PDB file of C-alpha atoms and ligand atoms in Angstrom:
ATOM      1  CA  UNK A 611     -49.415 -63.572 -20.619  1.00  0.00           C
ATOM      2  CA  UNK A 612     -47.614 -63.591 -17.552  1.00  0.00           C
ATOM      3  CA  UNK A 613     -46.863 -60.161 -17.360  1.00  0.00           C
ATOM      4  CA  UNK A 614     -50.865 -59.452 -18.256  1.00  0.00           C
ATOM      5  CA  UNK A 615     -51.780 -61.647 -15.100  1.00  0.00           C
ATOM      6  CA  UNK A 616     -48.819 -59.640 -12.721  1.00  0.00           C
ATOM      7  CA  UNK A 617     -51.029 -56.303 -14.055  1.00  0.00           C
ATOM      8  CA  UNK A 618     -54.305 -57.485 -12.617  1.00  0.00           C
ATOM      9  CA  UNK A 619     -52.886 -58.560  -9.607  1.00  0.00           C
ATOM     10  CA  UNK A 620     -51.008 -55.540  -9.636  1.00  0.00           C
ATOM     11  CA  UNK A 621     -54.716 -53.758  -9.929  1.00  0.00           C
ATOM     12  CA  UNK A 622     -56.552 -55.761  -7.154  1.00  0.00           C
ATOM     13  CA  UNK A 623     -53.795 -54.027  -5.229  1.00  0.00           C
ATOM     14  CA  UNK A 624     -52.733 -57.769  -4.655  1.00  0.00           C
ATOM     15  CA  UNK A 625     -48.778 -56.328  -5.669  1.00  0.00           C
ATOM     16  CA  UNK A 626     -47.404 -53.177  -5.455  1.00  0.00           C
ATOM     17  CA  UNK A 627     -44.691 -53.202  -7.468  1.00  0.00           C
ATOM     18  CA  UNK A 628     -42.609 -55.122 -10.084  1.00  0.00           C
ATOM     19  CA  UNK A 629     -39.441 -55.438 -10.536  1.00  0.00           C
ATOM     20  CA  UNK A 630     -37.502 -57.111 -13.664  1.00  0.00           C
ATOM     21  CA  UNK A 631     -34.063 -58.009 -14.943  1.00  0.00           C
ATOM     22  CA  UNK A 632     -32.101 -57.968 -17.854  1.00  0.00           C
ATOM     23  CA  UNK A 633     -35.146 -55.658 -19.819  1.00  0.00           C
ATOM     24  CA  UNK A 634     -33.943 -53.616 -22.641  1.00  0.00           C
ATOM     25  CA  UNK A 635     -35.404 -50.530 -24.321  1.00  0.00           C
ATOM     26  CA  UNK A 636     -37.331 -52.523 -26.810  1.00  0.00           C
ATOM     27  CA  UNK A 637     -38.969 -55.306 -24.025  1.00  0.00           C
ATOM     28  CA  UNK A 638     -39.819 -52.347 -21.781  1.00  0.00           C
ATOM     29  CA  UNK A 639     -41.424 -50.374 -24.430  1.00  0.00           C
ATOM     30  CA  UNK A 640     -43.764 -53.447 -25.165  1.00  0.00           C
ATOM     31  CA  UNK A 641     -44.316 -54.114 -21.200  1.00  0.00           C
ATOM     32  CA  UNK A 642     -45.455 -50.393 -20.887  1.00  0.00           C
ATOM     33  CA  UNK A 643     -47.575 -50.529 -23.879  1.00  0.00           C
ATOM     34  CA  UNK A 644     -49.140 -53.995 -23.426  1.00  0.00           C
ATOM     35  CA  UNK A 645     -49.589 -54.262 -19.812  1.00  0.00           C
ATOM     36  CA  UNK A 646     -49.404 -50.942 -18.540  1.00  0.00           C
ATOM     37  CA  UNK A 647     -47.135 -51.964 -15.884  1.00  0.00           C
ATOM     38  CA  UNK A 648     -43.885 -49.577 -15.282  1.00  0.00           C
ATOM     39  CA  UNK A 649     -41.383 -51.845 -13.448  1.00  0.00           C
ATOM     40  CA  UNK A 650     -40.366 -50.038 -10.011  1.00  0.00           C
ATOM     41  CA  UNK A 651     -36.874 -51.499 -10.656  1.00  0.00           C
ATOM     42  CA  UNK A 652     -34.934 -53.393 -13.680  1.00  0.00           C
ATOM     43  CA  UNK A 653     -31.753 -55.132 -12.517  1.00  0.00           C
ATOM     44  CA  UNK A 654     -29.324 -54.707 -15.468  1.00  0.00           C
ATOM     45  CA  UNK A 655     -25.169 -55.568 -15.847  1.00  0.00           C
ATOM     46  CA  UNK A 656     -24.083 -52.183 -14.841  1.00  0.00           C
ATOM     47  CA  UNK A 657     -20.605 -51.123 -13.747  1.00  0.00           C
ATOM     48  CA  UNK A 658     -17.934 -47.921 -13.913  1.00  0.00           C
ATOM     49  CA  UNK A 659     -16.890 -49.130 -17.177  1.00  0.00           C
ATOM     50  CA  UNK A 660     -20.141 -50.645 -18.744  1.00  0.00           C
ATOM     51  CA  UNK A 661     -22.555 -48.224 -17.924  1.00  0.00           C
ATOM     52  CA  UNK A 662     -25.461 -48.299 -20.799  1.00  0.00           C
ATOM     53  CA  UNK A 663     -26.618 -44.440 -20.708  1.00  0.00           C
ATOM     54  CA  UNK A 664     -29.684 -45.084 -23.441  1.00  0.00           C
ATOM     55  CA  UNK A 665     -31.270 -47.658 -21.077  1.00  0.00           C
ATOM     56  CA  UNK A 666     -30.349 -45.089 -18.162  1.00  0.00           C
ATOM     57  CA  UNK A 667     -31.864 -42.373 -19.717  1.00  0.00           C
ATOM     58  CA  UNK A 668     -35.296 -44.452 -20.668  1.00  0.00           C
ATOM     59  CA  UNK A 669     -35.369 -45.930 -16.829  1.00  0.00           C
ATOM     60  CA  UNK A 670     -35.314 -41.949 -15.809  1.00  0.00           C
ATOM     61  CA  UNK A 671     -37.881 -40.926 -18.253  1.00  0.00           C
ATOM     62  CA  UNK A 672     -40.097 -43.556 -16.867  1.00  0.00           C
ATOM     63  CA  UNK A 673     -39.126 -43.269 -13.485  1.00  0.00           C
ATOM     64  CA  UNK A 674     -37.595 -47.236 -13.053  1.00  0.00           C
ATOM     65  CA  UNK A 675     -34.956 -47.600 -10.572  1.00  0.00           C
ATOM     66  CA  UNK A 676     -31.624 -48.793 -11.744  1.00  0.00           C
ATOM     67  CA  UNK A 677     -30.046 -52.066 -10.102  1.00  0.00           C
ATOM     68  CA  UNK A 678     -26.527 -52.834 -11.428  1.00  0.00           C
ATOM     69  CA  UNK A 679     -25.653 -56.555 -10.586  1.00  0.00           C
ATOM     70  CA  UNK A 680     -21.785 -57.285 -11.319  1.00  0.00           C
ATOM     71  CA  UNK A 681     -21.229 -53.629 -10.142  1.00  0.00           C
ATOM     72  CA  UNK A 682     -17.673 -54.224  -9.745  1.00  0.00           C
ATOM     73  CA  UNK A 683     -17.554 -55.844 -12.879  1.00  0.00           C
ATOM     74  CA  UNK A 684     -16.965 -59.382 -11.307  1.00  0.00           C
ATOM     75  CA  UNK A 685     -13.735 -57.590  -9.583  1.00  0.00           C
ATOM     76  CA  UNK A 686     -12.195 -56.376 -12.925  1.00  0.00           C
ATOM     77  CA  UNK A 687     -13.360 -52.642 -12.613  1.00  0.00           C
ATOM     78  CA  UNK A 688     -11.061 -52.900  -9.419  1.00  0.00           C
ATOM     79  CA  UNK A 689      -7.871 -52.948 -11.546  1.00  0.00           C
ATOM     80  CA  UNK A 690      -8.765 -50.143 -13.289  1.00  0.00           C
ATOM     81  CA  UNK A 691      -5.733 -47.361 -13.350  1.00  0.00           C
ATOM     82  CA  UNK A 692      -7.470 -44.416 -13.033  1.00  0.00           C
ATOM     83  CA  UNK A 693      -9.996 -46.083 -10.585  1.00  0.00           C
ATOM     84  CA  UNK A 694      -7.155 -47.395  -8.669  1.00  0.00           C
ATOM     85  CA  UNK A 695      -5.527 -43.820  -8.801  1.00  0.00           C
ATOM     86  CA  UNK A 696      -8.698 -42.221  -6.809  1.00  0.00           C
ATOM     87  CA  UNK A 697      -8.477 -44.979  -4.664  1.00  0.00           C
ATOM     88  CA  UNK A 698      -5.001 -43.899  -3.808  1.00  0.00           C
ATOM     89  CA  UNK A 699      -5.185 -39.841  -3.536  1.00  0.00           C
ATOM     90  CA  UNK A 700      -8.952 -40.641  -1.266  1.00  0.00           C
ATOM     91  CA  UNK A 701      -7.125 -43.409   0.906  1.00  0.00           C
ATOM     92  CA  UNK A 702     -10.266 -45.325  -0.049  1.00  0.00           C
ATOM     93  CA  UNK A 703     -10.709 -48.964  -1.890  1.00  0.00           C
ATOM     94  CA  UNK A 704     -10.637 -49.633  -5.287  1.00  0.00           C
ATOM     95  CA  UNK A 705     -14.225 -51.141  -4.522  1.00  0.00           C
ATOM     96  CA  UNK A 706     -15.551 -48.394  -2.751  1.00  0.00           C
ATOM     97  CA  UNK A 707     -14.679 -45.875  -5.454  1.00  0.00           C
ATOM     98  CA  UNK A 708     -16.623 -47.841  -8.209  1.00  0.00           C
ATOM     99  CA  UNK A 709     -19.225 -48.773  -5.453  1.00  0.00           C
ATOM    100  CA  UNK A 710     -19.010 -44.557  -4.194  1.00  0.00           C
ATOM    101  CA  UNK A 711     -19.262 -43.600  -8.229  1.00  0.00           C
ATOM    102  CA  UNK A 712     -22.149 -45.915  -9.258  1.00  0.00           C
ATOM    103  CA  UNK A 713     -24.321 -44.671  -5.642  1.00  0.00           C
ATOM    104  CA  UNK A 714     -23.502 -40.868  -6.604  1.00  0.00           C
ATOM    105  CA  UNK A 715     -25.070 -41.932 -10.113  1.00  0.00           C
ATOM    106  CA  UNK A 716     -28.524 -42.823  -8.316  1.00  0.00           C
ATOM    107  CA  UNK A 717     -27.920 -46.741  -9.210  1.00  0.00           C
ATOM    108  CA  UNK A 718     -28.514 -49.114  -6.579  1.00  0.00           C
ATOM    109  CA  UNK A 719     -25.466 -51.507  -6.262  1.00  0.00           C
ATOM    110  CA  UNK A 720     -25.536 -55.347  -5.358  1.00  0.00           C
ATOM    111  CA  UNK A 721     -21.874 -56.048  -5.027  1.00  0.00           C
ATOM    112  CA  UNK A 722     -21.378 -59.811  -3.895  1.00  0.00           C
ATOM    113  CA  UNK A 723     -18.275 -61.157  -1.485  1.00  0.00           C
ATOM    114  CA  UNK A 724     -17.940 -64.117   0.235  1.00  0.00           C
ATOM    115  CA  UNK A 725     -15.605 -62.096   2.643  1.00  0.00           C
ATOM    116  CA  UNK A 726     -17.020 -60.668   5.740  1.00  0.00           C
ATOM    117  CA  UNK A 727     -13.833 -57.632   5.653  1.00  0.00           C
ATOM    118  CA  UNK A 728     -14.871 -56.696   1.922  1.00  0.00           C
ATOM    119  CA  UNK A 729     -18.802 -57.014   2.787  1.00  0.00           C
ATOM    120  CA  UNK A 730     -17.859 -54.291   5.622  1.00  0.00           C
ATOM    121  CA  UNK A 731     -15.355 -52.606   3.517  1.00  0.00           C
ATOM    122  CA  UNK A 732     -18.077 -52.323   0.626  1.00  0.00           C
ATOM    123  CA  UNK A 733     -21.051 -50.779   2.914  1.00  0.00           C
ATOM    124  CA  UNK A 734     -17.500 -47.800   3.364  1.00  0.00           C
ATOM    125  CA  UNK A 735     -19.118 -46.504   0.336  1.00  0.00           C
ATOM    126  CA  UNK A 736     -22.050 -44.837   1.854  1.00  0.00           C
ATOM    127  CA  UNK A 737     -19.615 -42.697   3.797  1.00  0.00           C
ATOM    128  CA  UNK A 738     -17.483 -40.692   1.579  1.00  0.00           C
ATOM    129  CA  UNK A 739     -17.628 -38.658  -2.130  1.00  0.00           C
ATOM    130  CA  UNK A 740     -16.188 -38.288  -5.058  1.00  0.00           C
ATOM    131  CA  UNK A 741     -15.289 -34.844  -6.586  1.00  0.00           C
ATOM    132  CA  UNK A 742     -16.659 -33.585  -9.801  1.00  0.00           C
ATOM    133  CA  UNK A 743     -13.592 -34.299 -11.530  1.00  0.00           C
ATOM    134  CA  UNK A 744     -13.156 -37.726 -10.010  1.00  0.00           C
ATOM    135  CA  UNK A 745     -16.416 -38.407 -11.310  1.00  0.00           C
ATOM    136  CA  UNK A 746     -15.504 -37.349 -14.830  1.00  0.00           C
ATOM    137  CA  UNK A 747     -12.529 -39.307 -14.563  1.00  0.00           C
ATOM    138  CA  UNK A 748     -14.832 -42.240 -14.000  1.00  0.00           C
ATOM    139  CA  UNK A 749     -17.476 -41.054 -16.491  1.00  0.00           C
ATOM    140  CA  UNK A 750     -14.521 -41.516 -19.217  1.00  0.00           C
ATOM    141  CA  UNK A 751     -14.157 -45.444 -18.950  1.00  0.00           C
ATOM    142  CA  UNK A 752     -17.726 -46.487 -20.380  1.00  0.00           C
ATOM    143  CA  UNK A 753     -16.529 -49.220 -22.837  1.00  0.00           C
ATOM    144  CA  UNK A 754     -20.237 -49.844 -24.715  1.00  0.00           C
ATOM    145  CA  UNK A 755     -18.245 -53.648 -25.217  1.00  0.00           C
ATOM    146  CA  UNK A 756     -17.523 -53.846 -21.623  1.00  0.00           C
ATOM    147  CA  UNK A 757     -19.561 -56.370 -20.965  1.00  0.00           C
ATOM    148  CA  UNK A 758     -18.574 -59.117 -18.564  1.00  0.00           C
ATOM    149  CA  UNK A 759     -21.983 -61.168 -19.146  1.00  0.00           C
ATOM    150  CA  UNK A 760     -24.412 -62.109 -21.946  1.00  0.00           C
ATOM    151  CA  UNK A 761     -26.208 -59.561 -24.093  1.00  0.00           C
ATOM    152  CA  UNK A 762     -29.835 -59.838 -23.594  1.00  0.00           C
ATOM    153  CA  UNK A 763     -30.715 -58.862 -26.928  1.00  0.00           C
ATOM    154  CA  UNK A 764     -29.181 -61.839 -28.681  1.00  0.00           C
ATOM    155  CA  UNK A 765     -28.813 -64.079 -25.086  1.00  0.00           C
ATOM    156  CA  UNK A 766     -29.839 -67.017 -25.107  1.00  0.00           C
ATOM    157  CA  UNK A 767     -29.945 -66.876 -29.035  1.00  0.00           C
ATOM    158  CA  UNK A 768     -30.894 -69.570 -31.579  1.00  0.00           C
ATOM    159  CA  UNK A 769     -29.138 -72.331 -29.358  1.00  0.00           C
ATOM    160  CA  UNK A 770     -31.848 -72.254 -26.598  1.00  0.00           C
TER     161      UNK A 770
HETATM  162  N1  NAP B 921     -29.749 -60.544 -12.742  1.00  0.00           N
HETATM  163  C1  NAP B 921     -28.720 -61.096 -13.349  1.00  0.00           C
HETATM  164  O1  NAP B 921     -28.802 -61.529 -14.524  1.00  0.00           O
HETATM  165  C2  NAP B 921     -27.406 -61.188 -12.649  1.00  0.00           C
HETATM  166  C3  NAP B 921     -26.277 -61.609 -13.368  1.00  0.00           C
HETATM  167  C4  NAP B 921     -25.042 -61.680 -12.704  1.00  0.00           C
HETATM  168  C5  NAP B 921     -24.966 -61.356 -11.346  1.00  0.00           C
HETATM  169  N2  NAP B 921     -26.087 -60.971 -10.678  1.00  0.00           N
HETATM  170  C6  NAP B 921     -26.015 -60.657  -9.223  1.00  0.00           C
HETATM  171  O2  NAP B 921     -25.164 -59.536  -9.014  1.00  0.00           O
HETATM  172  C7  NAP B 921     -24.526 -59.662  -7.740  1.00  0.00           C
HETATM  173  C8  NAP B 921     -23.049 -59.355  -7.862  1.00  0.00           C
HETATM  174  O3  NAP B 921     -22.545 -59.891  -9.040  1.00  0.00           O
HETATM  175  P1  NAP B 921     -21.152 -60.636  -9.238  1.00  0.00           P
HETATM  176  O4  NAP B 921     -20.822 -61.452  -8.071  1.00  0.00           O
HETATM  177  O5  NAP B 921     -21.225 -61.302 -10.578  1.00  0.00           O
HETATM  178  O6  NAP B 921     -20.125 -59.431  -9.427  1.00  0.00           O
HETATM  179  P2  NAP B 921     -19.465 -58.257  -8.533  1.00  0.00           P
HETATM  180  O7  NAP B 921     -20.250 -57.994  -7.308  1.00  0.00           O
HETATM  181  O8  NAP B 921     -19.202 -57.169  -9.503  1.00  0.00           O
HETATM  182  O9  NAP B 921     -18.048 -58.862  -8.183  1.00  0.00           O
HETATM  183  C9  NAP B 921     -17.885 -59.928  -7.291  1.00  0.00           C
HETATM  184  C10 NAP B 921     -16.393 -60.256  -7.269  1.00  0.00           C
HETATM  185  O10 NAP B 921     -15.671 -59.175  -6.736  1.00  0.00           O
HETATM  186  C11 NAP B 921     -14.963 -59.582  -5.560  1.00  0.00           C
HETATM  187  N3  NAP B 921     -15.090 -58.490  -4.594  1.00  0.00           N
HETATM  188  C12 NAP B 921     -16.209 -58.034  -3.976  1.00  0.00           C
HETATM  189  N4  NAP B 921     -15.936 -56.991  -3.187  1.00  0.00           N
HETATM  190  C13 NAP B 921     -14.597 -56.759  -3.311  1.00  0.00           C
HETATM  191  C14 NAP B 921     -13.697 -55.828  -2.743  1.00  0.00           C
HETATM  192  N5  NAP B 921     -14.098 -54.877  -1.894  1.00  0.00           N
HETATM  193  N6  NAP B 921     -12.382 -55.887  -3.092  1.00  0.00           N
HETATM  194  C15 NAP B 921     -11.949 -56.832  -3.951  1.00  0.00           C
HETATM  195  N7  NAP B 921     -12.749 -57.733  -4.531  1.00  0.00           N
HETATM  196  C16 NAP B 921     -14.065 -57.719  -4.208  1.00  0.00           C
HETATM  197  C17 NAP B 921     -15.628 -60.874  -5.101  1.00  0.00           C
HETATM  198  O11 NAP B 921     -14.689 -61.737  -4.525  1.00  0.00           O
HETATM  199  P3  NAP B 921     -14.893 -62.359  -3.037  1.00  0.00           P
HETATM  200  O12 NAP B 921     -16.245 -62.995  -3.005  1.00  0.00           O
HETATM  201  O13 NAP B 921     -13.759 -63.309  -2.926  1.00  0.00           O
HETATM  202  O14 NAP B 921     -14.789 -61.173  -2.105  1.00  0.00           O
HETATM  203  C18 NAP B 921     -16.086 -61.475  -6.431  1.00  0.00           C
HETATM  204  O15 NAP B 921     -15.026 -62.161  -7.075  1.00  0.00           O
HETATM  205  C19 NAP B 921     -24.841 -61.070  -7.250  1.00  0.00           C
HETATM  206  O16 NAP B 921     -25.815 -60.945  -6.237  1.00  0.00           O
HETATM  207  C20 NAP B 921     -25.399 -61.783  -8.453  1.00  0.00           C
HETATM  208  O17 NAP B 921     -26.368 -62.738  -8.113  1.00  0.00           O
HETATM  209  C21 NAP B 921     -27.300 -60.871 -11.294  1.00  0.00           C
END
């Protein structure tokens, strides 16, 4: 119903766009169907080792933008060896390389710190790239159970 009422506002040309979070394959499919509504952006847990290529490949099909909050994986993906090993031979952050690898991947990245040096040092990963190989390095660490959040699909589950 909501979603029904955001279309014919979205019609009067009273929105422009709509953007959601946490959508799966499944809820988008419906949205699309139902409301005709194709969400400009869907925010999703995203990060150099949790990187959910099905939903990817349906947000490019469909032409959704792809947000990745926790893209540092809450500051695990930062201890990563071989992330940490780029880091090293580019003289660059841990945080920029996952930050650097993500950007190169088209995903927009909202990394959060409550430190002014690592907000700085995080914009640093506009201004360098990553090889092909580094990026192959990086493209072997999806972990499809890398999750550092709730699943969506069974979130908030029978509890709620
Ligand atoms: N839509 C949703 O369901 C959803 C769910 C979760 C999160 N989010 C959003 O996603 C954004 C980021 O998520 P997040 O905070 O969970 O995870 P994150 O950005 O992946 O990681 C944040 C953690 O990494 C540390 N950090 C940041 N930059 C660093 C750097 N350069 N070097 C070392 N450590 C660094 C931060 O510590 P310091 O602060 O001490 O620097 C903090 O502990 C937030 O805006 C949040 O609201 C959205």
């Amino acid at each position: 119903e909501t979603f029904a009422e955001i279309a014919r506002l979205q019609g009067m040309g009273q929105i422009a766009s709509v953007g959601v979070a946490n959508f799966y394959e499944e809820v988008l499919e419906t949205l699309i169907s139902e409301t005709g509504i194709v969400p400009a952006v869907n925010q999703v847990e995203l990060n150099p080792t949790f990187r959910q290529p099905e939903l990817l490949e349906f947000h490019k099909k469909h032409g959704i933008v792809t947000q990745a909050w926790s893209p540092l994986a809450r500051g695990k993906a930062l201890n990563n060896p071989d992330i940490k090993a780029i880091a090293a031979q580019l003289e660059r952050s841990e945080g920029q390389v996952a930050l650097r690898y993500l950007l190169q991947k088209g995903i927009v990245v909202i990394p959060k710190s409550a430190r002014r040096e690592r907000l700085v040092e995080n914009l640093g990963a506009k201004d360098f790239e990553l090889s092909r190989a580094q990026m192959e390095v990086i493209d072997s660490l999806n972990n499809p159970e890398g999750r550092t959040g709730n699943d969506p699909r069974v979130w908030p589950g029978d509890d709620a």
